């Protein structure tokens, strides 16, 4: 028996707006949505994938984890204890990706990092949840 990382749950005020924002950021697909949760699969689902049909265990264990957005009544108040790290491939333009995120509504955030020394950029989504854009990589 083994476990699979299934989802990362994100508390937010507007689950629909947050899910759509992250789906756009990650070229993701909303695979479930109601008033209590919205699930996004980063990168989307493979062609022909049926979210209602059971899949074999070996394929299930290889499926990408989702992001699930759930409503909470209060806004974010302190620095995240857990955050998402994003990275561009070395063949992509990392700075252009950061500008794209800022254009989508991300903001630059200072969580105590020394921007002259670190190799990542700290941003926040529209509800203030921090995430990082790491240096470009190829693995």
Short mmCIF file of N, CA, C and O in Angstrom, two decimals:
data_model
loop_
_atom_site.label_atom_id
_atom_site.label_comp_id
_atom_site.label_asym_id
_atom_site.label_seq_id
_atom_site.Cartn_x
_atom_site.Cartn_y
_atom_site.Cartn_z
N UNK A 1 0.84 -1.17 0.00
CA UNK A 1 0.00 0.00 0.00
C UNK A 1 0.89 1.24 0.00
O UNK A 1 1.90 1.29 0.66
N UNK A 2 0.48 2.26 -0.78
CA UNK A 2 1.20 3.53 -0.77
C UNK A 2 0.20 4.66 -0.90
O UNK A 2 -0.93 4.47 -1.35
N UNK A 3 0.63 5.81 -0.46
CA UNK A 3 -0.21 7.00 -0.53
C UNK A 3 0.27 7.90 -1.66
O UNK A 3 1.45 7.90 -2.01
N UNK A 4 -0.63 8.69 -2.17
CA UNK A 4 -0.33 9.65 -3.22
C UNK A 4 -0.65 11.04 -2.71
O UNK A 4 -1.65 11.25 -2.04
N UNK A 5 0.21 12.00 -3.04
CA UNK A 5 -0.13 13.39 -2.76
C UNK A 5 -1.30 13.71 -3.67
O UNK A 5 -1.18 13.74 -4.89
N UNK A 6 -2.46 13.94 -3.10
CA UNK A 6 -3.70 14.07 -3.86
C UNK A 6 -4.03 15.53 -4.16
O UNK A 6 -4.28 15.88 -5.31
N UNK A 7 -4.05 16.38 -3.14
CA UNK A 7 -4.33 17.80 -3.35
C UNK A 7 -3.61 18.65 -2.32
O UNK A 7 -3.20 18.17 -1.27
N UNK A 8 -3.50 19.92 -2.64
CA UNK A 8 -3.09 20.95 -1.70
C UNK A 8 -4.31 21.85 -1.54
O UNK A 8 -4.84 22.35 -2.54
N UNK A 9 -4.77 22.04 -0.32
CA UNK A 9 -5.98 22.80 -0.06
C UNK A 9 -5.60 24.24 0.30
O UNK A 9 -4.72 24.46 1.15
N UNK A 10 -6.26 25.19 -0.33
CA UNK A 10 -5.97 26.61 -0.12
C UNK A 10 -7.24 27.29 0.37
O UNK A 10 -8.27 27.28 -0.30
N UNK A 11 -7.16 27.86 1.58
CA UNK A 11 -8.28 28.64 2.13
C UNK A 11 -8.34 29.98 1.41
O UNK A 11 -7.30 30.60 1.16
N UNK A 12 -9.54 30.43 1.10
CA UNK A 12 -9.67 31.74 0.46
C UNK A 12 -11.08 32.29 0.61
O UNK A 12 -12.00 31.58 1.01
N UNK A 13 -11.18 33.58 0.32
CA UNK A 13 -12.47 34.25 0.40
C UNK A 13 -13.31 33.99 -0.84
O UNK A 13 -14.50 33.74 -0.75
N UNK A 14 -12.71 34.08 -2.01
CA UNK A 14 -13.43 33.88 -3.27
C UNK A 14 -12.83 32.68 -4.00
O UNK A 14 -11.87 32.80 -4.76
N UNK A 15 -13.39 31.50 -3.73
CA UNK A 15 -12.81 30.26 -4.26
C UNK A 15 -12.84 30.22 -5.78
O UNK A 15 -11.93 29.68 -6.40
N UNK A 16 -13.86 30.76 -6.38
CA UNK A 16 -14.00 30.71 -7.83
C UNK A 16 -12.95 31.59 -8.51
O UNK A 16 -12.29 31.17 -9.47
N UNK A 17 -12.77 32.81 -8.01
CA UNK A 17 -11.77 33.72 -8.58
C UNK A 17 -10.36 33.17 -8.37
O UNK A 17 -9.53 33.20 -9.28
N UNK A 18 -10.08 32.67 -7.17
CA UNK A 18 -8.74 32.14 -6.89
C UNK A 18 -8.44 30.93 -7.77
O UNK A 18 -7.35 30.79 -8.31
N UNK A 19 -9.41 30.03 -7.91
CA UNK A 19 -9.20 28.83 -8.73
C UNK A 19 -8.94 29.22 -10.18
O UNK A 19 -8.04 28.68 -10.83
N UNK A 20 -9.70 30.17 -10.69
CA UNK A 20 -9.50 30.61 -12.07
C UNK A 20 -8.13 31.28 -12.24
O UNK A 20 -7.46 31.10 -13.26
N UNK A 21 -7.71 32.05 -11.25
CA UNK A 21 -6.41 32.70 -11.31
C UNK A 21 -5.30 31.66 -11.37
O UNK A 21 -4.43 31.71 -12.24
N UNK A 22 -5.33 30.71 -10.45
CA UNK A 22 -4.29 29.67 -10.43
C UNK A 22 -4.36 28.77 -11.66
O UNK A 22 -3.32 28.33 -12.17
N UNK A 23 -5.54 28.49 -12.17
CA UNK A 23 -5.66 27.70 -13.41
C UNK A 23 -4.96 28.45 -14.55
O UNK A 23 -4.25 27.84 -15.36
N UNK A 24 -5.14 29.75 -14.60
CA UNK A 24 -4.48 30.55 -15.64
C UNK A 24 -2.97 30.55 -15.45
O UNK A 24 -2.21 30.39 -16.40
N UNK A 25 -2.52 30.71 -14.21
CA UNK A 25 -1.09 30.73 -13.91
C UNK A 25 -0.43 29.41 -14.32
O UNK A 25 0.66 29.39 -14.90
N UNK A 26 -1.08 28.30 -14.01
CA UNK A 26 -0.48 26.97 -14.19
C UNK A 26 -0.98 26.23 -15.43
O UNK A 26 -0.77 25.03 -15.55
N UNK A 27 -1.63 26.95 -16.34
CA UNK A 27 -2.21 26.32 -17.52
C UNK A 27 -3.01 25.10 -17.08
O UNK A 27 -2.89 24.01 -17.63
N UNK A 28 -3.79 25.31 -16.03
CA UNK A 28 -4.54 24.22 -15.41
C UNK A 28 -5.97 24.14 -15.90
O UNK A 28 -6.44 24.94 -16.69
N UNK A 29 -6.63 23.13 -15.37
CA UNK A 29 -8.01 22.86 -15.74
C UNK A 29 -8.85 22.70 -14.48
O UNK A 29 -8.46 21.98 -13.56
N UNK A 30 -9.98 23.38 -14.44
CA UNK A 30 -10.91 23.19 -13.33
C UNK A 30 -11.66 21.89 -13.60
O UNK A 30 -12.31 21.75 -14.64
N UNK A 31 -11.53 20.94 -12.68
CA UNK A 31 -12.14 19.63 -12.88
C UNK A 31 -13.35 19.40 -11.98
O UNK A 31 -14.09 18.44 -12.17
N UNK A 32 -13.53 20.28 -10.99
CA UNK A 32 -14.70 20.19 -10.11
C UNK A 32 -14.96 21.57 -9.55
O UNK A 32 -14.03 22.29 -9.19
N UNK A 33 -16.25 21.92 -9.46
CA UNK A 33 -16.59 23.23 -8.91
C UNK A 33 -17.99 23.20 -8.33
O UNK A 33 -18.93 22.73 -8.98
N UNK A 34 -18.12 23.64 -7.09
CA UNK A 34 -19.41 23.91 -6.48
C UNK A 34 -19.22 25.08 -5.51
O UNK A 34 -18.19 25.74 -5.55
N UNK A 35 -20.18 25.34 -4.64
CA UNK A 35 -20.07 26.49 -3.74
C UNK A 35 -19.10 26.26 -2.58
O UNK A 35 -18.74 27.22 -1.89
N UNK A 36 -18.69 25.01 -2.35
CA UNK A 36 -17.83 24.71 -1.21
C UNK A 36 -16.40 24.36 -1.58
O UNK A 36 -15.53 24.31 -0.72
N UNK A 37 -16.13 24.09 -2.86
CA UNK A 37 -14.76 23.82 -3.28
C UNK A 37 -14.64 23.87 -4.79
O UNK A 37 -15.60 23.64 -5.52
N UNK A 38 -13.44 24.22 -5.22
CA UNK A 38 -13.09 24.20 -6.64
C UNK A 38 -11.75 23.49 -6.74
O UNK A 38 -10.82 23.81 -5.99
N UNK A 39 -11.64 22.54 -7.66
CA UNK A 39 -10.39 21.79 -7.84
C UNK A 39 -9.78 22.09 -9.20
O UNK A 39 -10.45 22.00 -10.23
N UNK A 40 -8.49 22.43 -9.17
CA UNK A 40 -7.72 22.72 -10.38
C UNK A 40 -6.61 21.67 -10.49
O UNK A 40 -5.93 21.37 -9.51
N UNK A 41 -6.44 21.13 -11.70
CA UNK A 41 -5.31 20.24 -11.98
C UNK A 41 -4.30 21.05 -12.78
O UNK A 41 -4.57 21.43 -13.92
N UNK A 42 -3.12 21.37 -12.18
CA UNK A 42 -2.09 22.11 -12.92
C UNK A 42 -1.70 21.35 -14.19
O UNK A 42 -1.53 20.13 -14.17
N UNK A 43 -1.57 22.07 -15.28
CA UNK A 43 -1.22 21.45 -16.55
C UNK A 43 -2.39 20.79 -17.24
O UNK A 43 -2.29 20.38 -18.38
N UNK A 44 -3.52 20.69 -16.56
CA UNK A 44 -4.71 20.07 -17.15
C UNK A 44 -4.65 18.55 -17.14
O UNK A 44 -3.68 17.94 -16.70
N UNK A 45 -5.71 17.96 -17.62
CA UNK A 45 -5.81 16.50 -17.69
C UNK A 45 -5.41 16.02 -19.08
O UNK A 45 -5.56 16.73 -20.05
N UNK A 46 -4.93 14.77 -19.16
CA UNK A 46 -4.59 14.23 -20.48
C UNK A 46 -5.82 14.15 -21.38
O UNK A 46 -6.95 14.01 -20.90
N UNK A 47 -5.61 14.25 -22.68
CA UNK A 47 -6.70 14.12 -23.64
C UNK A 47 -7.46 12.83 -23.41
O UNK A 47 -6.85 11.78 -23.17
N UNK A 48 -8.78 12.91 -23.46
CA UNK A 48 -9.60 11.72 -23.30
C UNK A 48 -9.82 11.29 -21.86
O UNK A 48 -10.49 10.29 -21.60
N UNK A 49 -9.27 12.02 -20.90
CA UNK A 49 -9.41 11.66 -19.49
C UNK A 49 -10.85 11.91 -19.04
O UNK A 49 -11.41 12.95 -19.31
N UNK A 50 -11.42 10.95 -18.38
CA UNK A 50 -12.79 11.05 -17.88
C UNK A 50 -12.74 11.15 -16.36
O UNK A 50 -12.38 10.18 -15.69
N UNK A 51 -13.07 12.32 -15.81
CA UNK A 51 -12.98 12.52 -14.36
C UNK A 51 -13.96 11.65 -13.59
O UNK A 51 -13.80 11.44 -12.40
N UNK A 52 -14.97 11.10 -14.26
CA UNK A 52 -15.96 10.24 -13.60
C UNK A 52 -15.57 8.77 -13.61
O UNK A 52 -16.08 7.99 -12.81
N UNK A 53 -14.68 8.38 -14.52
CA UNK A 53 -14.34 6.96 -14.67
C UNK A 53 -13.19 6.57 -13.76
O UNK A 53 -12.22 7.32 -13.61
N UNK A 54 -13.28 5.39 -13.12
CA UNK A 54 -12.15 4.91 -12.31
C UNK A 54 -10.94 4.63 -13.21
O UNK A 54 -11.10 4.29 -14.38
N UNK A 55 -9.75 4.79 -12.65
CA UNK A 55 -8.54 4.50 -13.41
C UNK A 55 -7.70 3.48 -12.63
O UNK A 55 -7.80 3.38 -11.41
N UNK A 56 -6.86 2.73 -13.32
CA UNK A 56 -6.02 1.73 -12.65
C UNK A 56 -5.07 2.38 -11.65
O UNK A 56 -4.63 3.53 -11.84
N UNK A 57 -4.73 1.66 -10.60
CA UNK A 57 -3.90 2.19 -9.51
C UNK A 57 -2.57 2.75 -10.00
O UNK A 57 -2.14 3.82 -9.55
N UNK A 58 -1.90 2.06 -10.91
CA UNK A 58 -0.58 2.53 -11.33
C UNK A 58 -0.67 3.90 -12.03
O UNK A 58 0.19 4.75 -11.86
N UNK A 59 -1.73 4.14 -12.77
CA UNK A 59 -1.93 5.44 -13.41
C UNK A 59 -2.40 6.48 -12.38
O UNK A 59 -1.98 7.64 -12.42
N UNK A 60 -3.24 6.05 -11.46
CA UNK A 60 -3.73 6.94 -10.40
C UNK A 60 -2.58 7.49 -9.58
O UNK A 60 -2.55 8.67 -9.25
N UNK A 61 -1.59 6.66 -9.26
CA UNK A 61 -0.46 7.09 -8.45
C UNK A 61 0.44 8.09 -9.18
O UNK A 61 1.17 8.84 -8.55
N UNK A 62 0.39 8.11 -10.50
CA UNK A 62 1.23 9.03 -11.29
C UNK A 62 0.52 10.34 -11.62
O UNK A 62 1.13 11.25 -12.16
N UNK A 63 -0.75 10.44 -11.32
CA UNK A 63 -1.52 11.64 -11.65
C UNK A 63 -1.03 12.83 -10.83
O UNK A 63 -0.69 12.71 -9.65
N UNK A 64 -1.00 14.01 -11.45
CA UNK A 64 -0.57 15.22 -10.76
C UNK A 64 -1.53 15.58 -9.63
O UNK A 64 -2.74 15.41 -9.77
N UNK A 65 -1.01 16.11 -8.53
CA UNK A 65 -1.89 16.57 -7.46
C UNK A 65 -2.67 17.80 -7.90
O UNK A 65 -2.24 18.55 -8.77
N UNK A 66 -3.81 17.99 -7.28
CA UNK A 66 -4.65 19.14 -7.59
C UNK A 66 -4.50 20.23 -6.54
O UNK A 66 -3.93 20.03 -5.47
N UNK A 67 -5.01 21.40 -6.88
CA UNK A 67 -5.16 22.49 -5.93
C UNK A 67 -6.65 22.62 -5.66
O UNK A 67 -7.44 22.74 -6.60
N UNK A 68 -7.04 22.56 -4.39
CA UNK A 68 -8.44 22.68 -4.01
C UNK A 68 -8.62 23.96 -3.22
O UNK A 68 -7.91 24.22 -2.24
N UNK A 69 -9.56 24.77 -3.66
CA UNK A 69 -9.84 26.06 -3.04
C UNK A 69 -11.13 25.94 -2.24
O UNK A 69 -12.15 25.51 -2.77
N UNK A 70 -11.04 26.25 -0.94
CA UNK A 70 -12.21 26.14 -0.06
C UNK A 70 -12.45 27.49 0.62
O UNK A 70 -11.51 28.24 0.88
N UNK A 71 -13.73 27.79 0.89
CA UNK A 71 -14.03 29.11 1.47
C UNK A 71 -13.77 29.16 2.97
O UNK A 71 -14.01 28.19 3.70
N UNK A 72 -13.25 30.30 3.40
CA UNK A 72 -13.12 30.61 4.82
C UNK A 72 -13.61 32.05 4.99
O UNK A 72 -13.53 32.85 4.07
N UNK A 73 -14.12 32.40 6.17
CA UNK A 73 -14.69 33.74 6.35
C UNK A 73 -13.65 34.84 6.57
O UNK A 73 -13.94 36.01 6.36
N UNK A 74 -12.44 34.46 6.97
CA UNK A 74 -11.44 35.48 7.29
C UNK A 74 -10.37 35.55 6.19
O UNK A 74 -10.09 34.58 5.52
N UNK A 75 -9.78 36.73 6.05
CA UNK A 75 -8.69 36.91 5.10
C UNK A 75 -7.38 36.41 5.67
O UNK A 75 -7.28 36.11 6.87
N UNK A 76 -6.37 36.34 4.84
CA UNK A 76 -5.03 35.91 5.27
C UNK A 76 -4.46 36.95 6.23
O UNK A 76 -4.59 38.15 5.99
N UNK A 77 -3.83 36.48 7.31
CA UNK A 77 -3.33 37.42 8.31
C UNK A 77 -1.84 37.33 8.58
O UNK A 77 -1.24 38.29 9.05
N UNK A 78 -1.22 36.18 8.33
CA UNK A 78 0.21 36.02 8.59
C UNK A 78 0.87 35.32 7.41
O UNK A 78 0.19 34.79 6.53
N UNK A 79 2.20 35.30 7.42
CA UNK A 79 2.96 34.63 6.37
C UNK A 79 2.56 33.15 6.31
O UNK A 79 2.34 32.52 7.33
N UNK A 80 2.50 32.62 5.08
CA UNK A 80 2.18 31.20 4.89
C UNK A 80 3.18 30.31 5.61
O UNK A 80 4.37 30.62 5.67
N UNK A 81 2.71 29.18 6.12
CA UNK A 81 3.60 28.15 6.66
C UNK A 81 3.99 27.17 5.57
O UNK A 81 4.91 26.37 5.72
N UNK A 82 3.27 27.19 4.48
CA UNK A 82 3.49 26.31 3.34
C UNK A 82 3.26 27.17 2.10
O UNK A 82 2.35 28.00 2.09
N UNK A 83 4.10 27.01 1.08
CA UNK A 83 3.88 27.79 -0.13
C UNK A 83 4.26 26.97 -1.36
O UNK A 83 4.95 25.96 -1.26
N UNK A 84 3.80 27.44 -2.50
CA UNK A 84 4.08 26.79 -3.77
C UNK A 84 5.32 27.42 -4.39
O UNK A 84 5.48 28.64 -4.38
N UNK A 85 6.21 26.58 -4.92
CA UNK A 85 7.36 27.04 -5.69
C UNK A 85 7.10 26.76 -7.15
O UNK A 85 6.76 25.63 -7.52
N UNK A 86 7.25 27.76 -7.99
CA UNK A 86 7.12 27.62 -9.43
C UNK A 86 8.51 27.80 -10.04
O UNK A 86 9.35 28.50 -9.48
N UNK A 87 8.74 27.18 -11.18
CA UNK A 87 10.02 27.35 -11.87
C UNK A 87 9.80 27.33 -13.37
O UNK A 87 8.95 26.59 -13.87
N UNK A 88 10.56 28.15 -14.06
CA UNK A 88 10.57 28.13 -15.53
C UNK A 88 11.67 27.18 -15.98
O UNK A 88 12.67 26.98 -15.28
N UNK A 89 11.50 26.59 -17.15
CA UNK A 89 12.56 25.79 -17.75
C UNK A 89 13.66 26.73 -18.22
O UNK A 89 13.40 27.89 -18.53
N UNK A 90 14.89 26.23 -18.30
CA UNK A 90 16.01 27.07 -18.74
C UNK A 90 15.80 27.62 -20.14
O UNK A 90 16.39 28.66 -20.50
N UNK A 91 14.97 26.98 -20.95
CA UNK A 91 14.69 27.48 -22.30
C UNK A 91 13.62 28.57 -22.31
O UNK A 91 13.37 29.18 -23.35
N UNK A 92 12.96 28.80 -21.17
CA UNK A 92 11.94 29.82 -21.07
C UNK A 92 12.51 31.10 -20.48
O UNK A 92 13.59 31.10 -19.88
N UNK A 93 11.79 32.18 -20.61
CA UNK A 93 12.22 33.47 -20.08
C UNK A 93 11.58 33.67 -18.70
O UNK A 93 10.41 34.04 -18.60
N UNK A 94 12.36 33.42 -17.66
CA UNK A 94 11.86 33.51 -16.28
C UNK A 94 11.31 34.91 -15.98
O UNK A 94 10.24 35.06 -15.40
N UNK A 95 12.03 35.93 -16.37
CA UNK A 95 11.59 37.30 -16.09
C UNK A 95 10.28 37.62 -16.81
O UNK A 95 9.43 38.31 -16.25
N UNK A 96 10.11 37.10 -18.01
CA UNK A 96 8.85 37.30 -18.72
C UNK A 96 7.71 36.61 -17.99
O UNK A 96 6.58 37.12 -17.94
N UNK A 97 7.99 35.44 -17.41
CA UNK A 97 6.96 34.74 -16.63
C UNK A 97 6.58 35.53 -15.38
O UNK A 97 5.41 35.62 -15.02
N UNK A 98 7.57 36.11 -14.72
CA UNK A 98 7.28 36.95 -13.55
C UNK A 98 6.43 38.14 -13.96
O UNK A 98 5.44 38.47 -13.29
N UNK A 99 6.76 38.77 -15.08
CA UNK A 99 5.96 39.90 -15.57
C UNK A 99 4.54 39.45 -15.92
O UNK A 99 3.57 40.18 -15.67
N UNK A 100 4.40 38.24 -16.48
CA UNK A 100 3.07 37.70 -16.79
C UNK A 100 2.26 37.54 -15.51
O UNK A 100 1.09 37.92 -15.44
N UNK A 101 2.89 37.00 -14.45
CA UNK A 101 2.20 36.82 -13.17
C UNK A 101 1.78 38.16 -12.58
O UNK A 101 0.67 38.30 -12.08
N UNK A 102 2.67 39.13 -12.65
CA UNK A 102 2.33 40.47 -12.15
C UNK A 102 1.18 41.06 -12.95
O UNK A 102 0.27 41.67 -12.39
N UNK A 103 1.18 40.83 -14.25
CA UNK A 103 0.09 41.29 -15.10
C UNK A 103 -1.24 40.62 -14.80
O UNK A 103 -2.31 41.21 -14.99
N UNK A 104 -1.19 39.38 -14.29
CA UNK A 104 -2.40 38.66 -13.91
C UNK A 104 -2.93 39.07 -12.54
O UNK A 104 -4.02 38.66 -12.14
N UNK A 105 -2.13 39.84 -11.79
CA UNK A 105 -2.59 40.30 -10.48
C UNK A 105 -1.74 39.87 -9.31
O UNK A 105 -2.07 40.18 -8.16
N UNK A 106 -0.63 39.18 -9.56
CA UNK A 106 0.30 38.86 -8.47
C UNK A 106 0.97 40.15 -8.01
O UNK A 106 1.02 41.14 -8.75
N UNK A 107 1.48 40.14 -6.79
CA UNK A 107 2.23 41.27 -6.27
C UNK A 107 3.56 40.78 -5.71
O UNK A 107 3.67 39.63 -5.28
N UNK A 108 4.56 41.64 -5.72
CA UNK A 108 5.85 41.31 -5.10
C UNK A 108 5.69 41.41 -3.58
O UNK A 108 4.99 42.29 -3.10
N UNK A 109 6.35 40.49 -2.87
CA UNK A 109 6.22 40.44 -1.42
C UNK A 109 7.60 40.34 -0.79
O UNK A 109 8.47 39.61 -1.28
N UNK A 110 7.77 41.04 0.31
CA UNK A 110 9.00 40.95 1.10
C UNK A 110 8.70 40.13 2.35
O UNK A 110 7.92 40.55 3.20
N UNK A 111 9.28 38.93 2.41
CA UNK A 111 9.12 38.09 3.59
C UNK A 111 10.45 37.99 4.34
O UNK A 111 10.69 37.05 5.10
N UNK A 112 11.34 38.97 4.08
CA UNK A 112 12.63 39.00 4.73
C UNK A 112 13.76 38.52 3.84
O UNK A 112 14.91 38.47 4.28
N UNK A 113 13.47 38.18 2.60
CA UNK A 113 14.52 37.72 1.70
C UNK A 113 15.41 38.88 1.28
O UNK A 113 14.96 40.02 1.22
N UNK A 114 16.67 38.59 0.99
CA UNK A 114 17.60 39.59 0.48
C UNK A 114 17.62 39.42 -1.04
O UNK A 114 18.26 38.51 -1.56
N UNK A 115 16.90 40.27 -1.75
CA UNK A 115 16.76 40.12 -3.20
C UNK A 115 18.09 40.16 -3.95
O UNK A 115 18.17 39.71 -5.08
N UNK A 116 19.13 40.70 -3.32
CA UNK A 116 20.45 40.72 -3.95
C UNK A 116 21.15 39.37 -3.82
O UNK A 116 22.06 39.08 -4.59
N UNK A 117 20.72 38.52 -2.89
CA UNK A 117 21.42 37.27 -2.61
C UNK A 117 20.64 36.02 -2.99
O UNK A 117 21.23 34.99 -3.22
N UNK A 118 19.32 36.10 -3.05
CA UNK A 118 18.53 34.89 -3.28
C UNK A 118 18.31 34.67 -4.78
O UNK A 118 18.44 35.59 -5.58
N UNK A 119 18.00 33.44 -5.14
CA UNK A 119 17.80 33.07 -6.54
C UNK A 119 16.32 32.86 -6.86
O UNK A 119 16.00 32.23 -7.85
N UNK A 120 15.45 33.37 -6.01
CA UNK A 120 14.02 33.24 -6.24
C UNK A 120 13.36 34.60 -6.03
O UNK A 120 13.95 35.51 -5.45
N UNK A 121 12.14 34.70 -6.53
CA UNK A 121 11.34 35.91 -6.37
C UNK A 121 10.08 35.54 -5.62
O UNK A 121 9.41 34.56 -5.97
N UNK A 122 9.76 36.29 -4.57
CA UNK A 122 8.57 36.02 -3.77
C UNK A 122 7.44 36.91 -4.30
O UNK A 122 7.58 38.13 -4.40
N UNK A 123 6.32 36.26 -4.61
CA UNK A 123 5.12 36.95 -5.07
C UNK A 123 3.95 36.50 -4.21
O UNK A 123 4.07 35.54 -3.44
N UNK A 124 2.82 37.17 -4.36
CA UNK A 124 1.59 36.75 -3.68
C UNK A 124 0.47 36.74 -4.71
O UNK A 124 0.44 37.55 -5.64
N UNK A 125 -0.46 35.80 -4.53
CA UNK A 125 -1.63 35.72 -5.42
C UNK A 125 -2.60 36.84 -5.03
O UNK A 125 -2.34 37.60 -4.09
N UNK A 126 -3.72 36.99 -5.73
CA UNK A 126 -4.64 38.10 -5.44
C UNK A 126 -5.19 38.15 -4.01
O UNK A 126 -5.62 39.20 -3.56
N UNK A 127 -5.17 37.02 -3.29
CA UNK A 127 -5.62 37.06 -1.89
C UNK A 127 -4.47 37.11 -0.90
O UNK A 127 -4.67 36.99 0.30
N UNK A 128 -3.24 37.29 -1.39
CA UNK A 128 -2.10 37.48 -0.50
C UNK A 128 -1.31 36.24 -0.14
O UNK A 128 -0.40 36.32 0.68
N UNK A 129 -1.63 35.09 -0.71
CA UNK A 129 -0.87 33.87 -0.43
C UNK A 129 0.47 33.91 -1.16
O UNK A 129 0.51 34.01 -2.38
N UNK A 130 1.55 33.82 -0.39
CA UNK A 130 2.88 33.88 -0.98
C UNK A 130 3.19 32.62 -1.79
O UNK A 130 2.76 31.52 -1.44
N UNK A 131 3.97 32.82 -2.84
CA UNK A 131 4.56 31.72 -3.61
C UNK A 131 5.86 32.24 -4.19
O UNK A 131 6.11 33.45 -4.19
N UNK A 132 6.72 31.33 -4.64
CA UNK A 132 8.02 31.73 -5.17
C UNK A 132 8.16 31.32 -6.62
O UNK A 132 7.65 30.27 -7.03
N UNK A 133 8.88 32.14 -7.37
CA UNK A 133 9.34 31.76 -8.70
C UNK A 133 10.84 31.53 -8.55
O UNK A 133 11.59 32.46 -8.28
N UNK A 134 11.23 30.27 -8.67
CA UNK A 134 12.62 29.88 -8.48
C UNK A 134 13.45 30.23 -9.70
O UNK A 134 12.93 30.64 -10.73
N UNK A 135 14.76 30.02 -9.57
CA UNK A 135 15.62 30.17 -10.74
C UNK A 135 15.22 29.13 -11.78
O UNK A 135 14.63 28.10 -11.45
N UNK A 136 15.52 29.42 -13.04
CA UNK A 136 15.19 28.48 -14.12
C UNK A 136 15.95 27.17 -13.93
O UNK A 136 17.05 27.15 -13.41
N UNK A 137 15.35 26.07 -14.37
CA UNK A 137 15.96 24.75 -14.21
C UNK A 137 15.58 23.81 -15.33
O UNK A 137 14.64 24.07 -16.05
N UNK A 138 16.32 22.73 -15.42
CA UNK A 138 16.02 21.74 -16.46
C UNK A 138 15.77 20.35 -15.90
O UNK A 138 15.71 19.37 -16.60
N UNK A 139 15.60 20.26 -14.59
CA UNK A 139 15.22 18.98 -13.95
C UNK A 139 14.54 19.25 -12.64
O UNK A 139 14.55 20.30 -12.09
#
